[in-house]
CSV table of N, CA and C in Angstrom, one decimal:
chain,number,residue,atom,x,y,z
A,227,UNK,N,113.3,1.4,30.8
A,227,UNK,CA,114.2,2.5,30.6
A,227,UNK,C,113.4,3.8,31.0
A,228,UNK,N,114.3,4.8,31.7
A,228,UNK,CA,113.1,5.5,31.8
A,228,UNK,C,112.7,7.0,30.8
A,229,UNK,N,112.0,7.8,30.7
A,229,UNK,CA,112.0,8.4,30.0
A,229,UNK,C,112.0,10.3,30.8
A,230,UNK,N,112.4,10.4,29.3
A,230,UNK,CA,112.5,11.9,29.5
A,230,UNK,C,111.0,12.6,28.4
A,231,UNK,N,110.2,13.0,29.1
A,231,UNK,CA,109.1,13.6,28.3
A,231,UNK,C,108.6,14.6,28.3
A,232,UNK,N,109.8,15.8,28.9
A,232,UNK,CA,109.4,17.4,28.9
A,232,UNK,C,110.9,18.4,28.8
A,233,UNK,N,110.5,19.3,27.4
A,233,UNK,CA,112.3,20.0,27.3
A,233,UNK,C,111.8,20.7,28.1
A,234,UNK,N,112.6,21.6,28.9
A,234,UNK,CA,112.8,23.0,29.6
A,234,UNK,C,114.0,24.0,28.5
A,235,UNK,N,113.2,24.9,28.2
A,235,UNK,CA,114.4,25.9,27.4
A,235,UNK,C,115.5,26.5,28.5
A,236,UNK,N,116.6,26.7,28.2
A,236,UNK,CA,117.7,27.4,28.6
A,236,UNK,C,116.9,28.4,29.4
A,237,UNK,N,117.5,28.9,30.3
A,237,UNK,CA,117.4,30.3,31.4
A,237,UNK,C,115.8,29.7,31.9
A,238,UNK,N,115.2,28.9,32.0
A,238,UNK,CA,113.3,28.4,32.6
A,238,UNK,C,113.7,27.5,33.1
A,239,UNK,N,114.5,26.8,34.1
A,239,UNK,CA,114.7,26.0,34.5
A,239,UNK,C,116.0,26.6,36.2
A,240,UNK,N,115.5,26.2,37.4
A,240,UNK,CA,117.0,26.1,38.5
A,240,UNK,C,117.2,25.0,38.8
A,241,UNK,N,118.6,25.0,39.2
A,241,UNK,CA,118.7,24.0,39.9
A,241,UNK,C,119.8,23.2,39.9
A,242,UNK,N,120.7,22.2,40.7
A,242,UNK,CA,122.0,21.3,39.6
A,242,UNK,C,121.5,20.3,38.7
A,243,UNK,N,121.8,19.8,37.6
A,243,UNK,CA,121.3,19.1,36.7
A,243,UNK,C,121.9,17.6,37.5
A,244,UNK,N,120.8,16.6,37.3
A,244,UNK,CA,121.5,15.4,37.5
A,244,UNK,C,122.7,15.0,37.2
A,245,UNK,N,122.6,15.5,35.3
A,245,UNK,CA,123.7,14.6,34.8
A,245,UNK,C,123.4,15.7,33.4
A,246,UNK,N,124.5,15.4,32.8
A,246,UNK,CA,124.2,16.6,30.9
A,246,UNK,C,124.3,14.9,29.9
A,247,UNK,N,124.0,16.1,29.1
A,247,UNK,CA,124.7,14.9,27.6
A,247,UNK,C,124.9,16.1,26.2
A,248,UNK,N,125.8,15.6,25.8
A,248,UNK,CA,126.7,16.4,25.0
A,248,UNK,C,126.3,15.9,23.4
A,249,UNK,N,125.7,16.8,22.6
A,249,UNK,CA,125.6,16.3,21.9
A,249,UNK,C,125.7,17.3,20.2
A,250,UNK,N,126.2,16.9,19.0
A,250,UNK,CA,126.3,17.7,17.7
A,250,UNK,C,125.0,18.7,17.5
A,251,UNK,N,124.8,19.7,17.0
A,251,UNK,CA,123.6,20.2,16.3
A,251,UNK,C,123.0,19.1,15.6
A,252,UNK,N,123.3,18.2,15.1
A,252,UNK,CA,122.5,17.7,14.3
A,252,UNK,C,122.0,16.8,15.0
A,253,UNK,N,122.2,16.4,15.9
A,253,UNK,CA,122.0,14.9,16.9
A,253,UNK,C,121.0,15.7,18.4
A,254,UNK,N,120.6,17.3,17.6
A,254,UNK,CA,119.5,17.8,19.2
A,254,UNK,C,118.4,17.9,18.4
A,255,UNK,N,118.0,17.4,17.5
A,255,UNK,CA,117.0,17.7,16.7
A,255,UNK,C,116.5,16.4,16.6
A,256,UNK,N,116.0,16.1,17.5
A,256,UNK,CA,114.9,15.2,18.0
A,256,UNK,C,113.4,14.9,18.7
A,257,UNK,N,113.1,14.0,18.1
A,257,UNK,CA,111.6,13.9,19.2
A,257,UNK,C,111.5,12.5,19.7
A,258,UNK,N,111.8,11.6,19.7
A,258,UNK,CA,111.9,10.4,20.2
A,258,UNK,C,113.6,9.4,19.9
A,259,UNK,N,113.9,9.5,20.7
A,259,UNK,CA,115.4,8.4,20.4
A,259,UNK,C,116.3,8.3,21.9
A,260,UNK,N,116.7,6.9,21.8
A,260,UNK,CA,117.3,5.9,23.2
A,260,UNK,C,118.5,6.9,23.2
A,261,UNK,N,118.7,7.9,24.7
A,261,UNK,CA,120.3,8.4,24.8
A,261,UNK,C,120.7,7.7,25.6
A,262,UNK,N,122.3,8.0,26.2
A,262,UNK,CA,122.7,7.8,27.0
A,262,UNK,C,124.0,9.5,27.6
A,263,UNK,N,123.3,10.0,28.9
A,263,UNK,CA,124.0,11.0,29.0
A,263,UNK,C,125.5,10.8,29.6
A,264,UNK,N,126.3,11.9,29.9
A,264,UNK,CA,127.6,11.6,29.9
A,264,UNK,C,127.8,10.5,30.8
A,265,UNK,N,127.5,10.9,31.9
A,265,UNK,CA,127.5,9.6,32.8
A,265,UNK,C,127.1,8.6,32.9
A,266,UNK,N,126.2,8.3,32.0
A,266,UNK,CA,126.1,6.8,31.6
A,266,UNK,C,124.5,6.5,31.9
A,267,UNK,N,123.7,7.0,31.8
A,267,UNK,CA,122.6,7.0,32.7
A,267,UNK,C,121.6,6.9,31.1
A,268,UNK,N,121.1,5.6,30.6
A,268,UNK,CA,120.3,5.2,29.4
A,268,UNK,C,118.4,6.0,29.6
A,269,UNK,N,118.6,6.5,28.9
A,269,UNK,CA,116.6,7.1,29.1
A,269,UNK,C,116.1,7.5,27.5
A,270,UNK,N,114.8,7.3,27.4
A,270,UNK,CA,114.3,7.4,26.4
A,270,UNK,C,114.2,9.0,26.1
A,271,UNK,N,114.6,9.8,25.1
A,271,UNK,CA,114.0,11.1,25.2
A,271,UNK,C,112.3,10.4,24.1
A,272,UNK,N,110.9,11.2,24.5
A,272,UNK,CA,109.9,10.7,24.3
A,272,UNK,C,109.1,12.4,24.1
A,273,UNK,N,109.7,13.2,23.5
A,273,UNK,CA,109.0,14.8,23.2
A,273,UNK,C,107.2,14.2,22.8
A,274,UNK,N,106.4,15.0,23.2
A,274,UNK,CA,105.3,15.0,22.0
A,274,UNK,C,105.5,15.8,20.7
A,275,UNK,N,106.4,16.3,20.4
A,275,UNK,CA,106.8,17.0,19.4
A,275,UNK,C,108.5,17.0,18.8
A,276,UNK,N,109.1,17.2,18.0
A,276,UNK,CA,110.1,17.2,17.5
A,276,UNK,C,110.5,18.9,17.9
A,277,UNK,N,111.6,18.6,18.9
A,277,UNK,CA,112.4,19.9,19.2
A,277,UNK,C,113.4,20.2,18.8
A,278,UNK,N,114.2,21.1,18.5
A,278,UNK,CA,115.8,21.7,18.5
A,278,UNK,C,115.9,21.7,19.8
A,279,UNK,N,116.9,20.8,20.6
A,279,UNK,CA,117.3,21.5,21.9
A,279,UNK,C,118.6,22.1,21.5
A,280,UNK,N,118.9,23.0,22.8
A,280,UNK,CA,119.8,24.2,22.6
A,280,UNK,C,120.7,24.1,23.5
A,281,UNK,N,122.5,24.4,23.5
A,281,UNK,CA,122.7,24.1,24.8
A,281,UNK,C,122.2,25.1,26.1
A,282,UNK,N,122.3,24.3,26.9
A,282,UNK,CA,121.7,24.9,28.4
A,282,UNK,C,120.5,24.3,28.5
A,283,UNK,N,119.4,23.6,27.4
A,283,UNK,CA,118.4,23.4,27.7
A,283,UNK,C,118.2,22.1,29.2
A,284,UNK,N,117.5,21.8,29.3
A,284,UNK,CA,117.2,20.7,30.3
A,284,UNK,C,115.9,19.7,29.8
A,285,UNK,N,116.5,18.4,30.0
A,285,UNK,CA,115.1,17.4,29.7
A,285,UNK,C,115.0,16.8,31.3
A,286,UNK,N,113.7,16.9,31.1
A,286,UNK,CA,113.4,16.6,32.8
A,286,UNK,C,113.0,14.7,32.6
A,287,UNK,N,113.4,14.1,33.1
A,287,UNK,CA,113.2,12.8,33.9
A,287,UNK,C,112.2,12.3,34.2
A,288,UNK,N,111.3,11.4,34.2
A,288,UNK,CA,110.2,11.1,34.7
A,288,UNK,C,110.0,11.4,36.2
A,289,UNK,N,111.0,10.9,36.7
A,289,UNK,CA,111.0,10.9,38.1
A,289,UNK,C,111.9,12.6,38.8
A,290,UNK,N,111.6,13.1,37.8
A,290,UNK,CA,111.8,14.7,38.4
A,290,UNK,C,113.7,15.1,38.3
A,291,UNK,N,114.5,14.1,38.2
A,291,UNK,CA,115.8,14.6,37.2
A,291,UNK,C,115.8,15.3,36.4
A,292,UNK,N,116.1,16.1,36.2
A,292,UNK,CA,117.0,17.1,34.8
A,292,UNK,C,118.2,16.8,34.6
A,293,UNK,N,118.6,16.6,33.0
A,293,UNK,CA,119.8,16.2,32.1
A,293,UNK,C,119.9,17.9,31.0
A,294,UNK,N,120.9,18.2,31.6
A,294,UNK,CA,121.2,19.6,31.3
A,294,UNK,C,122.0,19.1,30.0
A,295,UNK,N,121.4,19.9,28.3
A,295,UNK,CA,122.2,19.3,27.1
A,295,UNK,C,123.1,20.2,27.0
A,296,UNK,N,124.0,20.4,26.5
A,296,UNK,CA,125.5,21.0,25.9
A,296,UNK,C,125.7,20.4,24.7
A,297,UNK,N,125.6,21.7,24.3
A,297,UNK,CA,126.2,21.6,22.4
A,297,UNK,C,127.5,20.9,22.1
A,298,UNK,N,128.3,20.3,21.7
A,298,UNK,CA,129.2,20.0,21.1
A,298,UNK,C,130.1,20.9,20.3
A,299,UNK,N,131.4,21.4,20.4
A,299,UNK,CA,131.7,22.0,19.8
A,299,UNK,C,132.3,21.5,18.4
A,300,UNK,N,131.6,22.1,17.0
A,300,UNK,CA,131.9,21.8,15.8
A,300,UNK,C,132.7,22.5,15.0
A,301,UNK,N,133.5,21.8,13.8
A,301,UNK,CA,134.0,22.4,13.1
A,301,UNK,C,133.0,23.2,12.1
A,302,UNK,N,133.3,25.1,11.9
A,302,UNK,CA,131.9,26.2,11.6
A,302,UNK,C,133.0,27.8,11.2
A,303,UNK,N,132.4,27.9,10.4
A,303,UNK,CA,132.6,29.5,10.0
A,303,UNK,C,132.3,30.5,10.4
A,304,UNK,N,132.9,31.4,11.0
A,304,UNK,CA,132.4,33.0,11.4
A,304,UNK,C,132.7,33.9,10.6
A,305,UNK,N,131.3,34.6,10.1
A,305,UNK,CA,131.4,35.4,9.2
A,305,UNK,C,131.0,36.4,9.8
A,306,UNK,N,132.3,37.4,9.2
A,306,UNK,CA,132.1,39.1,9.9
A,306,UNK,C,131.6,39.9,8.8
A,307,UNK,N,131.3,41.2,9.1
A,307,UNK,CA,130.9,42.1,7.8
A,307,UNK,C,131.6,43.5,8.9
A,308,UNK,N,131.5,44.9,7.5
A,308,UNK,CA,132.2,45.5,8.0
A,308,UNK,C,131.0,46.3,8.9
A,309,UNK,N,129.8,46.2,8.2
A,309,UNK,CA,129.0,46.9,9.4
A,309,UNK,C,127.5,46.1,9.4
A,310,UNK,N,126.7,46.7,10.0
A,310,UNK,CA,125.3,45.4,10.1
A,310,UNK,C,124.4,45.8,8.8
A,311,UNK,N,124.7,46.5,8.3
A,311,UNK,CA,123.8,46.3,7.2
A,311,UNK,C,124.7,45.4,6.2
A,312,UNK,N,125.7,45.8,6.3
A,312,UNK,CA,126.3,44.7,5.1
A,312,UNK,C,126.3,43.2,6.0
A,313,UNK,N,126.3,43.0,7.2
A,313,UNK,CA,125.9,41.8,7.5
A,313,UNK,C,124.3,41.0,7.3
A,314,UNK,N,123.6,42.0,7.5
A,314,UNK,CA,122.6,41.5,6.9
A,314,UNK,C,122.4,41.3,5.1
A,315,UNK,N,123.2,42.0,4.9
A,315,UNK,CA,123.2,41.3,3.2
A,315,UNK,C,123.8,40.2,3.1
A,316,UNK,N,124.8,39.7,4.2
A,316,UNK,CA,125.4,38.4,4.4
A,316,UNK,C,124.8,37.4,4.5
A,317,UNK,N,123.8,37.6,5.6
A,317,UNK,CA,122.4,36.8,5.9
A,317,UNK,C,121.9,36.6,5.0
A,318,UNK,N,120.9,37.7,3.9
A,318,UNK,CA,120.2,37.3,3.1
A,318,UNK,C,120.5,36.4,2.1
A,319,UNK,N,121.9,36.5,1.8
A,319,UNK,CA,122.6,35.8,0.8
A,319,UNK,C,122.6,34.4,1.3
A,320,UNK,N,123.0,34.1,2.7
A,320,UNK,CA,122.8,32.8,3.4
A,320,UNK,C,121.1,31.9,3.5
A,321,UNK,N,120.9,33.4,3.7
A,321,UNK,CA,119.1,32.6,3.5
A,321,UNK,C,118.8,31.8,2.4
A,322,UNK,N,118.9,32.9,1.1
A,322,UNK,CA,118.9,32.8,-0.4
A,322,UNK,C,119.4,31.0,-0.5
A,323,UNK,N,120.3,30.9,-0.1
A,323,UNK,CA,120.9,29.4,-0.2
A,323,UNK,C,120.4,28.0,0.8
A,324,UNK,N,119.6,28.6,1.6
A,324,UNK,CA,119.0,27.6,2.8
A,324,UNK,C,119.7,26.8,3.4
A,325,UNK,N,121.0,28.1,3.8
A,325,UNK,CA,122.1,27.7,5.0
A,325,UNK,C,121.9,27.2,6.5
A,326,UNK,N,121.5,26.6,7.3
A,326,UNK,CA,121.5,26.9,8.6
A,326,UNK,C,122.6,27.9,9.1
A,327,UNK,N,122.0,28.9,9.7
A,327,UNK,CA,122.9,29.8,10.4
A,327,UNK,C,122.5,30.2,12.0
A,328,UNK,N,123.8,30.7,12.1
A,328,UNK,CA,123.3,30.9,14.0
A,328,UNK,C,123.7,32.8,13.8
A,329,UNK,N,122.6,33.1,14.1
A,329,UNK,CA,123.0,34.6,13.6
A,329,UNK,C,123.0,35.7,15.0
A,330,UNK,N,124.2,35.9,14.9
A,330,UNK,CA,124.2,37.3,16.3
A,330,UNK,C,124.7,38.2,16.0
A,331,UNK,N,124.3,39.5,17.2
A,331,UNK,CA,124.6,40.5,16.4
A,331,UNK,C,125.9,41.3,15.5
A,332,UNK,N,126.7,40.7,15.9
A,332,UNK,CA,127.7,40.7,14.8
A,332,UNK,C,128.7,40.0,14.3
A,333,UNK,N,127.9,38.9,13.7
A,333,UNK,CA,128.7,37.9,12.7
A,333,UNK,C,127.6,36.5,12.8
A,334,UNK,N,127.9,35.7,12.0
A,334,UNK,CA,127.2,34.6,11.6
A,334,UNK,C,127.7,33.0,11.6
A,335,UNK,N,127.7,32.2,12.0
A,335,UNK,CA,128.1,31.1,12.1
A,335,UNK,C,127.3,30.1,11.2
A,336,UNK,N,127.8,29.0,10.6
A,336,UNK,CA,127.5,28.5,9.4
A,336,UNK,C,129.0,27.2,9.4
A,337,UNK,N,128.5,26.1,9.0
A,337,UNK,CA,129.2,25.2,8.5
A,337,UNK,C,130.5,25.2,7.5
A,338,UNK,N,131.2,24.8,7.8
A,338,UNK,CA,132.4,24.8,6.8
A,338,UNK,C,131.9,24.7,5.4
A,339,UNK,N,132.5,25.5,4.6
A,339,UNK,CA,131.7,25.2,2.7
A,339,UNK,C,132.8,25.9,2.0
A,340,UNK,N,133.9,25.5,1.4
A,340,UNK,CA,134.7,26.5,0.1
A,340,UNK,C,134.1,26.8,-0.5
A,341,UNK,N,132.7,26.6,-1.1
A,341,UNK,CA,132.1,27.4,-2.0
A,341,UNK,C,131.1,28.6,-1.6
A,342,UNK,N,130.3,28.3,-0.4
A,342,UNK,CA,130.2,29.4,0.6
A,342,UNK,C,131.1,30.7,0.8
A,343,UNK,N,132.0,29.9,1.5
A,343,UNK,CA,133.3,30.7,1.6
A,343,UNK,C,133.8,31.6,0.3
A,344,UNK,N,134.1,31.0,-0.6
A,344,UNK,CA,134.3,32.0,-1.5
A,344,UNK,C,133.0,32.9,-1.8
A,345,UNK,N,131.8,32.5,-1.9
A,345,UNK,CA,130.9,34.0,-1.9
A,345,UNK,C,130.8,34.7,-1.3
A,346,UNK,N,131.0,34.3,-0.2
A,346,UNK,CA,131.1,35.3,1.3
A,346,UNK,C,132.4,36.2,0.7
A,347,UNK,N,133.3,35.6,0.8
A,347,UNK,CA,134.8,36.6,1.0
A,347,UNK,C,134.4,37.7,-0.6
A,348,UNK,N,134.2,36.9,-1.6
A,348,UNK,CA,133.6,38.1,-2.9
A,348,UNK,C,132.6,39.0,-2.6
A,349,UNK,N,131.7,39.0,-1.8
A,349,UNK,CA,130.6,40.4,-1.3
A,349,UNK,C,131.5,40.7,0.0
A,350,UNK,N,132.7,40.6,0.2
A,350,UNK,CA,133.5,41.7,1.3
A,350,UNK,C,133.2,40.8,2.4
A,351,UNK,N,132.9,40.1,3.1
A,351,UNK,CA,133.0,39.0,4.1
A,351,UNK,C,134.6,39.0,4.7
A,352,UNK,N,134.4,38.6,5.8
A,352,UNK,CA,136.0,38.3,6.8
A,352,UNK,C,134.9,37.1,7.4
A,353,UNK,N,135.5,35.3,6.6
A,353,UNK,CA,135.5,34.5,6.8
A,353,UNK,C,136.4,33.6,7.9
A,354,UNK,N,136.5,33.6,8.8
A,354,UNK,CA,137.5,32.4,9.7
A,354,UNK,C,137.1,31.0,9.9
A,355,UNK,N,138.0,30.2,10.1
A,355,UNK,CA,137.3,29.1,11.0
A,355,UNK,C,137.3,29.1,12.3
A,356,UNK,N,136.0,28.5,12.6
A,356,UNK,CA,135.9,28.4,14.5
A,356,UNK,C,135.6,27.0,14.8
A,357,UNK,N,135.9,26.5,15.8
A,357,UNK,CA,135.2,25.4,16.7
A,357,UNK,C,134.7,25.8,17.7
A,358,UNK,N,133.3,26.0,17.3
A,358,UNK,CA,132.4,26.1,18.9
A,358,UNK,C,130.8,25.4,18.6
A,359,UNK,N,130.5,25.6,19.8
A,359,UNK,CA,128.6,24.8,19.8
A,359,UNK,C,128.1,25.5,18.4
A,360,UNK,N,127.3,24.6,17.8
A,360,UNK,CA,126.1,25.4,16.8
A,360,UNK,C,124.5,25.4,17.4
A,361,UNK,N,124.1,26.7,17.1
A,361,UNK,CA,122.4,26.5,17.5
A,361,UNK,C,121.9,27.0,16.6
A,362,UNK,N,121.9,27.1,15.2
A,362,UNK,CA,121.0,27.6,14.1
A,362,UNK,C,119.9,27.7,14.5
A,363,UNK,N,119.0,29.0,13.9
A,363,UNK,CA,118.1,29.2,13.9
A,363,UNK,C,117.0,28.4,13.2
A,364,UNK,N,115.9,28.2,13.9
A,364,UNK,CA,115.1,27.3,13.5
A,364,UNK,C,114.5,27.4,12.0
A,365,UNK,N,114.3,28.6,11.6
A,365,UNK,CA,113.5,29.0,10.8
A,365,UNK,C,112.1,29.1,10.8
A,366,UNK,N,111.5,29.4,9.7
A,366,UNK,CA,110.5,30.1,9.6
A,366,UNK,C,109.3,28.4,9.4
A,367,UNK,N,110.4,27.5,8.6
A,367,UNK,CA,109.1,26.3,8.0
A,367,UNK,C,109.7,25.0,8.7
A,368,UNK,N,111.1,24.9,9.6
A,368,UNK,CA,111.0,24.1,10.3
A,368,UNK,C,110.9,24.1,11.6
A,369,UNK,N,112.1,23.5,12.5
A,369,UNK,CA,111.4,23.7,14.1
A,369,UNK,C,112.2,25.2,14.4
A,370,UNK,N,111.1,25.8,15.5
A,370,UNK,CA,111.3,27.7,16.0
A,370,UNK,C,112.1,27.3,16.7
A,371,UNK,N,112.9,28.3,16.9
A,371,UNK,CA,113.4,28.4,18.1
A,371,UNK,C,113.0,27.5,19.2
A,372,UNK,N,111.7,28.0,19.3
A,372,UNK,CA,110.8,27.7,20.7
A,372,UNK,C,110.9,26.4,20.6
A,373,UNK,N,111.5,25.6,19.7
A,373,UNK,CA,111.1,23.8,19.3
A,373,UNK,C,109.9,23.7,18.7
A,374,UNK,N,109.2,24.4,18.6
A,374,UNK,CA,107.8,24.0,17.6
A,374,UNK,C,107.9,23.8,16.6
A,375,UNK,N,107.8,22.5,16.0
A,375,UNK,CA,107.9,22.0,15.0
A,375,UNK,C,106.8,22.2,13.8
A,376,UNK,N,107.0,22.6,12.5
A,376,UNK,CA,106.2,23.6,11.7
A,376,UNK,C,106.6,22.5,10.2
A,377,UNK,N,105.4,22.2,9.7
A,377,UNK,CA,105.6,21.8,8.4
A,377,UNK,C,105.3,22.6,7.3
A,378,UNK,N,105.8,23.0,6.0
A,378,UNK,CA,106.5,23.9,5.1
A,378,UNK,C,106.3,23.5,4.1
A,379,UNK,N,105.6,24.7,3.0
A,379,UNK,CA,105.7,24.6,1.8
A,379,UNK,C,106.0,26.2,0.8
A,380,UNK,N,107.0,26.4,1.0
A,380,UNK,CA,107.7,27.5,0.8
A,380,UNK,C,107.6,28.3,-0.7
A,381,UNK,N,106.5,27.2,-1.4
A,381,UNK,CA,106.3,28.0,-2.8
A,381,UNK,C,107.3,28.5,-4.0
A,382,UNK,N,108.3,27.3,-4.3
A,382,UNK,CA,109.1,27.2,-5.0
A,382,UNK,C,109.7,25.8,-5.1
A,383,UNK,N,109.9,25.4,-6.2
A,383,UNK,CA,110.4,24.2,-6.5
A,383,UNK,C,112.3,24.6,-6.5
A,384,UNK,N,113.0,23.4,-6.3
A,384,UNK,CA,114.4,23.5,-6.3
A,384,UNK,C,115.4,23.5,-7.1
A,385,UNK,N,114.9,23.7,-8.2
A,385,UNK,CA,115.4,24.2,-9.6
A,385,UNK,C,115.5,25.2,-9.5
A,386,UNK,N,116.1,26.0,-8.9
A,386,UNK,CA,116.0,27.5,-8.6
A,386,UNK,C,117.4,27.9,-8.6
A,387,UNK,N,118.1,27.4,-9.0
A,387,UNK,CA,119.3,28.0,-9.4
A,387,UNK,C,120.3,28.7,-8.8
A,388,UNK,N,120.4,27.7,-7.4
A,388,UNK,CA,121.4,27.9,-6.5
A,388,UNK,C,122.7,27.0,-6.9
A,389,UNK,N,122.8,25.8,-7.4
A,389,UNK,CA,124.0,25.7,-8.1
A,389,UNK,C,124.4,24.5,-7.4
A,390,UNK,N,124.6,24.4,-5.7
A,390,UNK,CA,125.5,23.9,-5.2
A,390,UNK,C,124.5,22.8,-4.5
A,391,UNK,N,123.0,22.7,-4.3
A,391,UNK,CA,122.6,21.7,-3.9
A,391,UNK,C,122.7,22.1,-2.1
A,392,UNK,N,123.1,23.1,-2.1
A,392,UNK,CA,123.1,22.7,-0.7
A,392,UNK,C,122.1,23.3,0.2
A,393,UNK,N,121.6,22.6,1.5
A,393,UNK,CA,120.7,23.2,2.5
A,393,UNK,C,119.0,22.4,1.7
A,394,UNK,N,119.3,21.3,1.0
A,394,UNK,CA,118.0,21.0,0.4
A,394,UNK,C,117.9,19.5,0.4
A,395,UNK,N,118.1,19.3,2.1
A,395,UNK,CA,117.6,17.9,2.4
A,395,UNK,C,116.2,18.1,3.3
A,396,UNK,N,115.5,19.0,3.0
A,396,UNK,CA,114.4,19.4,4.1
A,396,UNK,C,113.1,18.5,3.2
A,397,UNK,N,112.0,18.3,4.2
A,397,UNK,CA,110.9,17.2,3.8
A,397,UNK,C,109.8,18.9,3.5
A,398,UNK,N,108.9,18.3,2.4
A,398,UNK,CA,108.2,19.5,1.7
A,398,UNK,C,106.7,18.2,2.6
């Protein structure tokens, strides 16, 4: 099988891609696992490291192909605020909870949650639903942006009285 053993980030890469493969946020968070891209073409991805790919990214081919990834579009929340400071209190509050979020500059994207959702809309939030790609931010203790993968001990135990359990399947 052959393998793929180097990501290229979005916009560092020319050229037509061999072939893409389409894949969830949660299914680009890899460092070793058997794909198969859209067209049918079976290759090892083989990172030395555990990456977030992103869409646009490219995994290059042993033999010099690129497989150009594309996000999947998911069912995800868009959260507006009425100005950027109160969107960043939006954030913080999403941080506070250890949301994955994809944060731009004006609004925030986040997984479907009624209990999210109702905190959001009580601090003034304009919640919708959307279906599009997710690329959360890597954070600070797991993989960067950059895909650098970062092990974390964030100096708090989970009894911390967020209530709903959520965002706390992460490895300490």
């Amino acid at each position: 099988m052959i393998r793929a053993s180097q990501h290229i980030a979005a916009g560092h890469w020319t050229g037509a891609p061999a072939d893409s493969i389409t894949l969830e946020q949660e299914q680009r968070d890899r460092r070793r696992i058997a794909l198969t891209s859209d067209g049918g073409l079976r290759f090892l991805l083989d990172l030395p490291e555990r990456v977030l790919l992103r869409h646009g990214d490219a995994l290059q081919l042993e033999d010099g192909r690129r497989i150009e990834v594309r996000a999947l579009p998911e069912p995800l929340q868009e959260v507006r605020a009425k100005d950027t400071p109160h969107l960043l209190r939006l954030a913080w509050h999403l941080g506070n909870r250890h949301l994955e979020a994809q944060i731009e500059p004006d609004r925030i994207l986040i997984r479907r949650d009624r209990v999210i959702t109702d905190m959001l809309e009580r601090l003034g939030a304009k919640v919708s639903k959307v279906v599009e790609p997710f690329n959360p931010e890597g954070g600070a203790y797991g993989v960067a942006a950059s895909g650098q993968a970062h092990g974390h001990d964030h100096g708090h135990d989970h009894a911390d009285g967020h209530g709903d359990n959520q965002g706390h399947d992460h490895d300490h």
